[in-house]
Coordinates of C-alpha atoms and ligand atoms in Angstrom, one line a residue:
X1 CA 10.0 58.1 60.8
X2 CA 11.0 54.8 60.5
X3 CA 9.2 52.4 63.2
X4 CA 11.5 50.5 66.0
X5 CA 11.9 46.9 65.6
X6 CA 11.8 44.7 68.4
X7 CA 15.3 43.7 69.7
X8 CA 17.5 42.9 73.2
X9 CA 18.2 47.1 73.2
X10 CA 14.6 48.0 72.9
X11 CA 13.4 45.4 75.2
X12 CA 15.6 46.7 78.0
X13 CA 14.6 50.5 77.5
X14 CA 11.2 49.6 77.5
X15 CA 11.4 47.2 80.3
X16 CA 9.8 44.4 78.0
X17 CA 11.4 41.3 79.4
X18 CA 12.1 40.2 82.8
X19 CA 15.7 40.8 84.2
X20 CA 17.4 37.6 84.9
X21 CA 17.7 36.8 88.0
X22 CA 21.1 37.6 90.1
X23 CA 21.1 33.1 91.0
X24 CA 23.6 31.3 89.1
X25 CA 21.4 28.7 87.1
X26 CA 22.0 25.9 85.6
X27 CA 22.1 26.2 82.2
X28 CA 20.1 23.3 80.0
X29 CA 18.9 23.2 76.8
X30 CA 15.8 21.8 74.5
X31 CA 16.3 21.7 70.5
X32 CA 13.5 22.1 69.3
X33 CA 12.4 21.2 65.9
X34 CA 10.1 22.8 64.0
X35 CA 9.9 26.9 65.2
X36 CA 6.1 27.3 64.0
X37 CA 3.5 29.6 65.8
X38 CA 2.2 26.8 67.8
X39 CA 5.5 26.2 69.4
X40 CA 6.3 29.6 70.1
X41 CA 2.9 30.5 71.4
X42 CA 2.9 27.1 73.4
X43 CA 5.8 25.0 74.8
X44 CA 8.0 28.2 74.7
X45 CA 5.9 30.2 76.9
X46 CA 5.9 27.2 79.6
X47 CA 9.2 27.3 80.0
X48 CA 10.1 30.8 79.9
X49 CA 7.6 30.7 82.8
X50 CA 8.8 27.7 84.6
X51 CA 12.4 29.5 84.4
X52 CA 11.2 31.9 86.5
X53 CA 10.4 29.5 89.3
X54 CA 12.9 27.4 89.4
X55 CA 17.0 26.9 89.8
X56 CA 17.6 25.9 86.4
X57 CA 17.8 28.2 83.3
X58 CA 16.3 26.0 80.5
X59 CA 16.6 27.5 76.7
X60 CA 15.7 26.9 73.5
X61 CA 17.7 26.0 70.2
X62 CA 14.6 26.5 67.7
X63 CA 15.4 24.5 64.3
X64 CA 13.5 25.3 61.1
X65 CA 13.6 22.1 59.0
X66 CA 12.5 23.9 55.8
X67 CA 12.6 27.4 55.2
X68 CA 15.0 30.4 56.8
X69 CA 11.1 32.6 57.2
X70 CA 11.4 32.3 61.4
X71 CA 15.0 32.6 61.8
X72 CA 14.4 35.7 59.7
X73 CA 12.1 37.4 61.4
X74 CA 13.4 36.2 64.9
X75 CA 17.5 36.9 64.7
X76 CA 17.2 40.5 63.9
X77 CA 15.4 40.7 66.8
X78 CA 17.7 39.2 69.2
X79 CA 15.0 36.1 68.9
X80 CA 12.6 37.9 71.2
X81 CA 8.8 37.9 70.2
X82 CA 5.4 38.8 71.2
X83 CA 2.7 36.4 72.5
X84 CA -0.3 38.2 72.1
X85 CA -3.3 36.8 73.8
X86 CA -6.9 38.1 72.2
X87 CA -11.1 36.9 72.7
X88 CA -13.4 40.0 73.3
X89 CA -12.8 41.3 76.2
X90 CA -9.6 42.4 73.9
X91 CA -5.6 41.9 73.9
X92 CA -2.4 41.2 76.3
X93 CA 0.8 41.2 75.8
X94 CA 4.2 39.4 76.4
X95 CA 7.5 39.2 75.1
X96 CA 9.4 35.7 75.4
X97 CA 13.3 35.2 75.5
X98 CA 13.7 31.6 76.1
X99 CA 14.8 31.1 72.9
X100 CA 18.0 31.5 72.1
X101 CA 19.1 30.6 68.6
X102 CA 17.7 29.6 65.2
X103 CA 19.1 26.8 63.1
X104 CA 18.1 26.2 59.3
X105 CA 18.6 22.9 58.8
X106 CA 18.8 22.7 55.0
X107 CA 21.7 25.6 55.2
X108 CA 23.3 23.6 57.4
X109 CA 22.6 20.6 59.1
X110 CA 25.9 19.9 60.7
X111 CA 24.8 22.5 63.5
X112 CA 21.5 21.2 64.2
X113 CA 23.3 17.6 64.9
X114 CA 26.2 19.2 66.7
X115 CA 23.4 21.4 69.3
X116 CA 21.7 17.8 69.0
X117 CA 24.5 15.9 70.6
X118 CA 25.6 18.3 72.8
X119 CA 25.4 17.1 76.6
X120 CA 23.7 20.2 77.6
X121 CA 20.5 19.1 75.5
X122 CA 18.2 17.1 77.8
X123 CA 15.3 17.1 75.3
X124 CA 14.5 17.2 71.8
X125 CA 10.7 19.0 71.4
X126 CA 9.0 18.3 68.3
X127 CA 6.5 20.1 66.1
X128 CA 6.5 19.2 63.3
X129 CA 2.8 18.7 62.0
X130 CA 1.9 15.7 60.9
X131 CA 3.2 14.7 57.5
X132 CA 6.8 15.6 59.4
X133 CA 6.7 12.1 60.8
X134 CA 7.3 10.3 57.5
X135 CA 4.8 7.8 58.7
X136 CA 2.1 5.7 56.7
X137 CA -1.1 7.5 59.1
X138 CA -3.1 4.4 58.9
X139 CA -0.7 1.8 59.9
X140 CA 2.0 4.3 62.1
X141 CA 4.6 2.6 60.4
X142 CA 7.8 4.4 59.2
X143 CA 6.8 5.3 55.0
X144 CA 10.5 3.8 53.5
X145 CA 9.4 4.5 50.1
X146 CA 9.2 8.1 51.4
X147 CA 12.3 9.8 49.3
X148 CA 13.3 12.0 52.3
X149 CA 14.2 9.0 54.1
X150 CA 15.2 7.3 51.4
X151 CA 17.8 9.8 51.0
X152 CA 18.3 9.7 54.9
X153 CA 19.1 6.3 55.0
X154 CA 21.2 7.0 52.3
X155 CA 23.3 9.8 54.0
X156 CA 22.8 10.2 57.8
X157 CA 25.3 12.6 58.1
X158 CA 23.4 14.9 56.6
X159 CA 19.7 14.4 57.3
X160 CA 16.6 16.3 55.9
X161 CA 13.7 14.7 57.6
X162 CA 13.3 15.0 61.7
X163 CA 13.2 11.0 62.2
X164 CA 16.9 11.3 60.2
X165 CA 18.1 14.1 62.5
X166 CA 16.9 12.4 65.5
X167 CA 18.8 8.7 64.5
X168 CA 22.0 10.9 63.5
X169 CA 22.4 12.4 66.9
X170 CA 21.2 9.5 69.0
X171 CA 24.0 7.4 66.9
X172 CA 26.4 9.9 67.7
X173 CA 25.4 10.3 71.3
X174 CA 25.8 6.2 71.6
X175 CA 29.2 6.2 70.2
X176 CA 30.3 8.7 72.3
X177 CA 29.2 6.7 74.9
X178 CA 26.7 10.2 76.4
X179 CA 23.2 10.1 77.8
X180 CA 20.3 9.8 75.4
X181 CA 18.1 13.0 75.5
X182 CA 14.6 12.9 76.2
X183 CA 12.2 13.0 72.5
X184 CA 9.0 14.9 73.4
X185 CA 6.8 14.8 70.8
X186 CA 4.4 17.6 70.3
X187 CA 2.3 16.7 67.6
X188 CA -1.5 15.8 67.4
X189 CA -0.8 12.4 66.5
X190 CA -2.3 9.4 68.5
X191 CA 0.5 8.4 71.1
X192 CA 2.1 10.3 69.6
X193 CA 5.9 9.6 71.9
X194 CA 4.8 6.0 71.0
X195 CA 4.2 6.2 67.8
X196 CA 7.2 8.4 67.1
X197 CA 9.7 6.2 69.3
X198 CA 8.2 3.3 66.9
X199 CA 9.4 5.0 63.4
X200 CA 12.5 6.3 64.8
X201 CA 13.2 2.3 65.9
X202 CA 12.0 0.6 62.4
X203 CA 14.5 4.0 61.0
X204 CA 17.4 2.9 63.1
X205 CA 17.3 -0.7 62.4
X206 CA 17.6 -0.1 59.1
X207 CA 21.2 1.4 60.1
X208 CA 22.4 -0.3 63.0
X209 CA 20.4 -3.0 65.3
X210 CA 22.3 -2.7 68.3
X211 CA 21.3 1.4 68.0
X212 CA 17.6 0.4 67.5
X213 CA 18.1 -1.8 70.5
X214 CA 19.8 1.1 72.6
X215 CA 17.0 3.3 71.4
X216 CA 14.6 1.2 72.4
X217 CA 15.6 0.6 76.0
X218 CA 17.3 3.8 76.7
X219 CA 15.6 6.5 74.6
X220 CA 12.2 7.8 76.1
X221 CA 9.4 9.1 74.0
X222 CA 7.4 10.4 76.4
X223 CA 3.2 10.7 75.0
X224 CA 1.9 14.3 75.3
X225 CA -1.3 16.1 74.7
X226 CA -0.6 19.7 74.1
X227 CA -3.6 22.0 73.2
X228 CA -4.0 25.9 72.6
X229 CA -5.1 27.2 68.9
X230 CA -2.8 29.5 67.2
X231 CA -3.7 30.4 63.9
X232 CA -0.8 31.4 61.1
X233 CA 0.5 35.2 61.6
X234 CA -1.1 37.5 59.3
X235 CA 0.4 40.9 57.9
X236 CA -2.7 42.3 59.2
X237 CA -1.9 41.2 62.5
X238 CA 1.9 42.6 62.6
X239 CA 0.1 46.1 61.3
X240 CA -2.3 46.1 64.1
X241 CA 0.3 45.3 66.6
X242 CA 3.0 47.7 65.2
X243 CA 0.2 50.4 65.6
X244 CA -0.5 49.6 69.3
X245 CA 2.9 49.2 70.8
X246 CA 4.7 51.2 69.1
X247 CA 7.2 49.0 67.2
X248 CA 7.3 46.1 64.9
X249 CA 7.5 42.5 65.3
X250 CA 8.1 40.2 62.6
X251 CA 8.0 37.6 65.0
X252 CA 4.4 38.0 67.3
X253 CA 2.4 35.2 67.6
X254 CA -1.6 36.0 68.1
X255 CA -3.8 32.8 70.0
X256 CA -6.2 32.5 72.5
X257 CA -5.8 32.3 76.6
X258 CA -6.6 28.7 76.7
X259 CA -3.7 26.9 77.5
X260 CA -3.2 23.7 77.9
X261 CA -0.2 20.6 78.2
X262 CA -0.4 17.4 79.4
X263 CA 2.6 15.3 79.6
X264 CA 3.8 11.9 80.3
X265 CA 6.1 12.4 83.2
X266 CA 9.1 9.9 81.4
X267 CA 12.5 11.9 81.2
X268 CA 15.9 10.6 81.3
X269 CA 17.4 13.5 82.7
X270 CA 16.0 16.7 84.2
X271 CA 13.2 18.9 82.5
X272 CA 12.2 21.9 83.0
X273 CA 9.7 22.9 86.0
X274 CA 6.8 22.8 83.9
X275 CA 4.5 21.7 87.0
X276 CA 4.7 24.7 88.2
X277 CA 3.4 26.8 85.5
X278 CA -0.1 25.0 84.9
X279 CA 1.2 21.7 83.0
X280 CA 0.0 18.4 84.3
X281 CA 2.2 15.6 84.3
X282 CA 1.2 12.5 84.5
X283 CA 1.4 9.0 84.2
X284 CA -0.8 8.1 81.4
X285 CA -1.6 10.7 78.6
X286 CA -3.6 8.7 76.4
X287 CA -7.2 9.6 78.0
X288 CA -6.7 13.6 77.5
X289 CA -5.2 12.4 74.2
X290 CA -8.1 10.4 73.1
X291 CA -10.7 13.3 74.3
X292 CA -8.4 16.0 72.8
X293 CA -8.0 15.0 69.2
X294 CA -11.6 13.4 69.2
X295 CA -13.4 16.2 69.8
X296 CA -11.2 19.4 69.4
X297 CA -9.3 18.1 66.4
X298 CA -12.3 15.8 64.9
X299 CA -14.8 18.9 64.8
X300 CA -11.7 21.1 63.5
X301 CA -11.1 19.3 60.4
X302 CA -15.0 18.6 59.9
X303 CA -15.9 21.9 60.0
X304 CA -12.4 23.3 57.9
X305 CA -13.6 21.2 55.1
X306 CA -17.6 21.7 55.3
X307 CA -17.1 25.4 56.6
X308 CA -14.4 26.0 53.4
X309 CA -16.9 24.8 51.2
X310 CA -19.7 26.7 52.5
X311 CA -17.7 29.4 51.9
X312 CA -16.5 30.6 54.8
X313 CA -12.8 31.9 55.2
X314 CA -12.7 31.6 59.4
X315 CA -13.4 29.4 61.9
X316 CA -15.6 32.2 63.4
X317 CA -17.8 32.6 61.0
X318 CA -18.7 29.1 60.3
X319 CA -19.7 28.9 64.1
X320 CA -22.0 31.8 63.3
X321 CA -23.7 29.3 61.1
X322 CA -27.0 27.9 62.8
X323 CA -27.0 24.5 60.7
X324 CA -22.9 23.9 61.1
X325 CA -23.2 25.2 64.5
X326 CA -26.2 22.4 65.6
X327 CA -24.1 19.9 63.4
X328 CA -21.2 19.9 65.3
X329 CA -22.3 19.9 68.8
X330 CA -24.5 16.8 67.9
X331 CA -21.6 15.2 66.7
X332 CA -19.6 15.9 69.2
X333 CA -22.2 14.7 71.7
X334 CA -24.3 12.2 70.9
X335 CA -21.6 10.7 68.3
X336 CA -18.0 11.1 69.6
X337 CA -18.4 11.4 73.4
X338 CA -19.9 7.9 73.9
X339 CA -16.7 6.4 72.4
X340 CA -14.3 8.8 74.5
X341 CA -13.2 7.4 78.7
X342 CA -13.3 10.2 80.1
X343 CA -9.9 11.3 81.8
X344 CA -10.5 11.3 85.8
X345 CA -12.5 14.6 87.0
X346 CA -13.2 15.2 83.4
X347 CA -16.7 16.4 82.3
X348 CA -16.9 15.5 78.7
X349 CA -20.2 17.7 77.6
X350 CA -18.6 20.6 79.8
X351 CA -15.1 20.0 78.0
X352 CA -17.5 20.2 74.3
X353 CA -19.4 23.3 75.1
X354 CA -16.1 25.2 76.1
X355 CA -14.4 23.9 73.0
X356 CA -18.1 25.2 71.0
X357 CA -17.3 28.6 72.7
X358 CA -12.8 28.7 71.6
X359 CA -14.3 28.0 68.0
X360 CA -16.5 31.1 68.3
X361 CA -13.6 33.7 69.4
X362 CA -14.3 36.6 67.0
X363 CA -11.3 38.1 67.9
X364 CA -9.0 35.1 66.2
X365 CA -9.1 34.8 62.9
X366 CA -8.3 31.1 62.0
X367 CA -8.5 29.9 58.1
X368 CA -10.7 27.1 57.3
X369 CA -8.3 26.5 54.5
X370 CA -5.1 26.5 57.3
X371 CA -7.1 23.6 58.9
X372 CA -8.2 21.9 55.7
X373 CA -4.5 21.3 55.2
X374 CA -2.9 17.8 55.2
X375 CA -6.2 16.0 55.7
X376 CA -5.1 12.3 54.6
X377 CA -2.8 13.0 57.8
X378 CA -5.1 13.7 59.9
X379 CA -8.2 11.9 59.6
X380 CA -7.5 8.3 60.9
X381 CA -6.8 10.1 64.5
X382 CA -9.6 12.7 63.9
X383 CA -12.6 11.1 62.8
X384 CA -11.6 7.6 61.4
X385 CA -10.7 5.6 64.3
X386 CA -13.6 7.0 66.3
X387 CA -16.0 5.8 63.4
X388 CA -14.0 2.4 63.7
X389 CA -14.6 1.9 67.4
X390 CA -18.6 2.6 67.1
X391 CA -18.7 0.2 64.2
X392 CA -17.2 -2.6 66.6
X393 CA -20.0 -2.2 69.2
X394 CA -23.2 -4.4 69.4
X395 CA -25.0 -1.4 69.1
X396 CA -23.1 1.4 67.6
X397 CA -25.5 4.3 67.7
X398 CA -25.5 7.4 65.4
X399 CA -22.6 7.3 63.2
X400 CA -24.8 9.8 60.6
X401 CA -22.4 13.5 60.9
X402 CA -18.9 11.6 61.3
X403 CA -19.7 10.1 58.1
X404 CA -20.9 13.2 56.8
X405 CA -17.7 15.1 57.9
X406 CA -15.6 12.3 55.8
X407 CA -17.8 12.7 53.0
X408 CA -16.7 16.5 53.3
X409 CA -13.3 16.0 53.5
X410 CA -13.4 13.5 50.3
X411 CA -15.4 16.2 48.5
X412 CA -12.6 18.7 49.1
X413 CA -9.8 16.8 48.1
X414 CA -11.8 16.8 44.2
X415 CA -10.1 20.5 44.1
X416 CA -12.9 22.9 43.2
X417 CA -15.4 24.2 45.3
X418 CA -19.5 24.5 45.1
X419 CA -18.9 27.5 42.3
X420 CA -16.2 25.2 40.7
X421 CA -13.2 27.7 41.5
X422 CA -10.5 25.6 42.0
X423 CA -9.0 24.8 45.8
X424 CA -5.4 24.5 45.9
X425 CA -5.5 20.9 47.6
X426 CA -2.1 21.5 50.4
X427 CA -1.5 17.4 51.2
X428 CA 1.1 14.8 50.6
X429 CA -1.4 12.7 49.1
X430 CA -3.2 14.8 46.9
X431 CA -2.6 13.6 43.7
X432 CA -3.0 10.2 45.2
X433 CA -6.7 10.8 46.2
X434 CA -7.6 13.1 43.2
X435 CA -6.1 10.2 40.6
X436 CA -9.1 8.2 42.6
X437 CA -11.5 10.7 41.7
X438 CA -10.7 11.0 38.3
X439 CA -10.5 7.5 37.2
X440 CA -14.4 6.9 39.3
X441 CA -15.6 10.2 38.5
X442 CA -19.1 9.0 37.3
X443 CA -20.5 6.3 39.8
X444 CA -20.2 6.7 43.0
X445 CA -20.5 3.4 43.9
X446 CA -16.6 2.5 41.9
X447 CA -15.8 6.3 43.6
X448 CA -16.1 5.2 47.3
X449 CA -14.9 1.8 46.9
X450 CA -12.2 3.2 45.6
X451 CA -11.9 5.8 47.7
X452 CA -12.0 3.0 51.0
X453 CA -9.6 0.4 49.1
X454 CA -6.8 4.0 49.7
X455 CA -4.8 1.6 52.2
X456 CA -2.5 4.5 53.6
X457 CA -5.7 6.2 55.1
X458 CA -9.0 3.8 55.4
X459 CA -8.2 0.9 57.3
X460 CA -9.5 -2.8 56.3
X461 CA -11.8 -2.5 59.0
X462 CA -13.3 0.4 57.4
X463 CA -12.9 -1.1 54.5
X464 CA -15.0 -4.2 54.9
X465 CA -17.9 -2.2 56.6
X466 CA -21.1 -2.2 54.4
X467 CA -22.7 -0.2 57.1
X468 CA -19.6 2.7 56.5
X469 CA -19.8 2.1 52.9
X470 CA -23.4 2.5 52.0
X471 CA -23.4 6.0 54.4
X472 CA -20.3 7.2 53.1
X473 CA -21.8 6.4 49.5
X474 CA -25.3 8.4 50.7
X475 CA -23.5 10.9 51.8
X476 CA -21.0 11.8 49.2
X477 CA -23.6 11.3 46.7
X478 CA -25.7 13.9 48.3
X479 CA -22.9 16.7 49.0
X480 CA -21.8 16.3 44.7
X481 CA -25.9 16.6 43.7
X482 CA -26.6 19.2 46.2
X483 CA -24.1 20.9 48.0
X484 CA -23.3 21.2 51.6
X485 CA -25.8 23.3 52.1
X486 CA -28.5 21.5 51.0
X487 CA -27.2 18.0 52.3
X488 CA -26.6 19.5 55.6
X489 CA -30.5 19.9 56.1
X490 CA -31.5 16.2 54.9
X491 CA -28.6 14.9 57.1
X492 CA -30.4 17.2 60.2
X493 CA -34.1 16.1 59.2
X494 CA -32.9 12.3 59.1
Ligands
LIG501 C1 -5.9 22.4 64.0 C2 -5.0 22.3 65.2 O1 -4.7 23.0 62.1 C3 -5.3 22.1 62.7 O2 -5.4 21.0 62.1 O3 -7.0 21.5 64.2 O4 -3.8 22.9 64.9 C4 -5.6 22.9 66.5 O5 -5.7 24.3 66.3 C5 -4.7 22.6 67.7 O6 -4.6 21.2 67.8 C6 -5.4 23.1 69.0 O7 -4.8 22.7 70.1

């Protein structure tokens, strides 16, 4: 027999959803771009929850800027999906209906403008990982020799990149003479509302002045820190689940219980409840921020590229590691922390140790190599800038395993690991960084001065430090002779 598939029918025979309630609501809407895991596991939940406490009936356009895989597995089933929350003590269980459509913008992105300029949409959510933001990641600024928005510029009225469908919509909202919508940015970028309002400006004036002016004064970008780790659906996954409940969903999302959302609390028009469901808002993001993508993120990427090329597939089992394991809580704590304000009421060691223990969830299995991805976006906010604001103190302190962890990264990007089997290198800039490596391939002194003259990623200030330079050089030099490994116990015996 054939096995059910999720869907509005099944839901209601099974009781799977909640009924909606007899209140007329107000009915609002978020577009929201980029319908990964994260956002469905994340943002989604929050306000299906916040609907049930409140007057207004928020829902959810989701809009797939690249491929028609979500709205796939999500239409057929009325777009209702499992969030299934797992650690040891085992699994729970709930379906979400919040959102209410799928868009695929490339098929056509006349729909995802017209839902974006409808008056009913009070915000625009983004996630859209990094690289999404068309942005140079050491300066923030907008990339115009990227070809996207090249061919953006080019022809607004039909936009591929998010920056492109965000200026098309505000322009149209402007002419019409409507209310902006709110831009909340959900991405693990440094200010990231900030830094996103700022692109989406430089974009507009490009176009039209007067609409970067409007955008600037009227259009808010509110920062946010949003945290929970949701690793990439697995087939394995949907055949586990399918065995348990009973019937299929193409559409389930697995993460952990830890949830958490801070936002900025800058809106133009209404928002959801989202207070009452657990999210903080408040006035200034950028301390969670700071803490957030200095520790969670920082050790992430440091142990996705040393755990991948120890050669460990999960984030688990590279925890199980004694030496990794010591590495990273040292780094955490006696390098990272001292260059972190601690938000108010916020223990920083505490915060470290819990984030040691989320690594170690068994029960989730996150890829190194899902992690590894996109590293030339990532690191400035992730390891870099920490590095950069220890160098500037009188005294900087150990700087020893964030160098190491950049040494790890720049060892991964050279596309074959400690066996020499070949890594398939996912990032904008690959070619970019392996170029460097070919043309320095036999001194590593050219090697990392090349590597640090790579203007889209180091910054001058990292740049011009001999003290960065001669560590990165040790260190790089030491991972190529002798493998992580073996590195990884002179760096813990120095
Ligand atoms: C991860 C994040 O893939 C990655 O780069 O570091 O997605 C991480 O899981 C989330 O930021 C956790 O909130």
């Amino acid at each position: 027999m054939q096995t059910k598939r999720l869907n509005a029918a099944l839901a209601e025979e099974l009781q799977l959803t909640q009924k909606p309630s007899s209140q007329v609501k107000a009915a609002k809407q978020i577009v929201h771009l980029g319908l990964g895991a994260f956002h469905r596991a994340h943002q989604a939940v929050y306000t299906e929850q916040a609907n049930g406490l409140s007057q207004d009936n928020w829902s959810i356009i989701g809009v797939s800027l690249r491929s028609p895989t979500v709205r796939d597995q999500l239409v057929p089933q009325d777009s209702l999906y499992s969030v299934i929350e797992t650690d040891v003590m085992g699994n729970t269980h709930n379906v979400i209906s919040v959102i209410k459509d799928v868009l695929v913008a490339p098929e056509n992105p006349a729909a995802v403008l017209t839902a974006m300029a409808q008056s009913n949409t009070e915000i625009v959510s983004l996630t859209i990982t990094e690289k999404g933001y068309c942005h140079d990641p050491a300066s923030g600024n907008l990339d115009k020799n990227n070809i996207d928005i090249q061919a953006d510029l080019a022809q607004l009225s039909s936009p591929k990149t998010a920056i492109g469908f965000l200026v098309s919509s505000l322009k149209a909202r402007y002419e019409q003479n409507l209310a902006p919508f709110t831009v909340l940015c959900c991405d693990n970028l440094p200010s990231n509302g900030k830094t996103l309002g700022k692109i989406v400006v430089q974009f507009a004036q490009l176009i039209d002045p007067k609409l970067a002016q409007w955008i600037k004064t009227k259009v808010p970008f509110p920062n946010t820190m949003v945290d929970r780790i949701v690793p990439a659906t697995t087939e394995a996954d949907i055949n586990e689940f399918t065995e348990q409940a009973g019937y299929q969903d193409l559409a389930m999302v697995k993460t952990e219980r830890f949830s958490q959302w801070v936002i900025e609390d800058n809106f133009v028009a209404s928002r959801p409840d989202w207070e009452k469901v657990g999210v903080s808002l408040v006035v200034d993001v950028e301390p969670f921020e700071n803490a957030k993508l200095r520790l969670l993120n920082g050790a992430h990427s440091s142990l996705a590229y040393l755990g991948y090329l120890r050669g460990y597939d999960y984030v688990h089992q590279v925890m199980q590691d004694k030496d990794l394991a010591s590495f990273l809580k040292n780094m955490m704590q006696n390098e990272i922390i001292p260059t972190i304000e601690a938000p108010e009421g916020m223990d920083l060691i505490a915060y470290s140790n819990e984030l040691l223990q989320r690594f170690s969830n068994p029960a989730l299995n996150h890829r190194t190599y899902q992690i590894a991805m996109d590293g030339s976006q990532k690191m400035p906010q992730r390891l870099l800038h920490t590095i950069e604001d220890k160098l500037a103190e009188e005294e900087p302190g150990s700087l020893n395993s964030l160098c190491f962890a950049v040494a790890g990264w720049l060892r991964y990007t050279m596309g074959f690991d400690m066996k020499g089997d070949p890594i398939e290198v996912q990032d904008p800039l690959a070619n970019e960084l392996l170029q460097i490596q070919k043309e320095n391939a036999n001194n590593i002194d050219k090697l990392v001065d090349a590597y640090l003259s790579f203007d889209k990623v180091f910054s001058t200030k990292l740049k011009d430090s001999d003290v960065f330079k001669s560590k990165l050089k040790h260190y790089l030099g030491l991972i190529l002779v002798n493998g992580v490994e073996q590195s990884l116990n002179t760096l813990l015996s120095e």
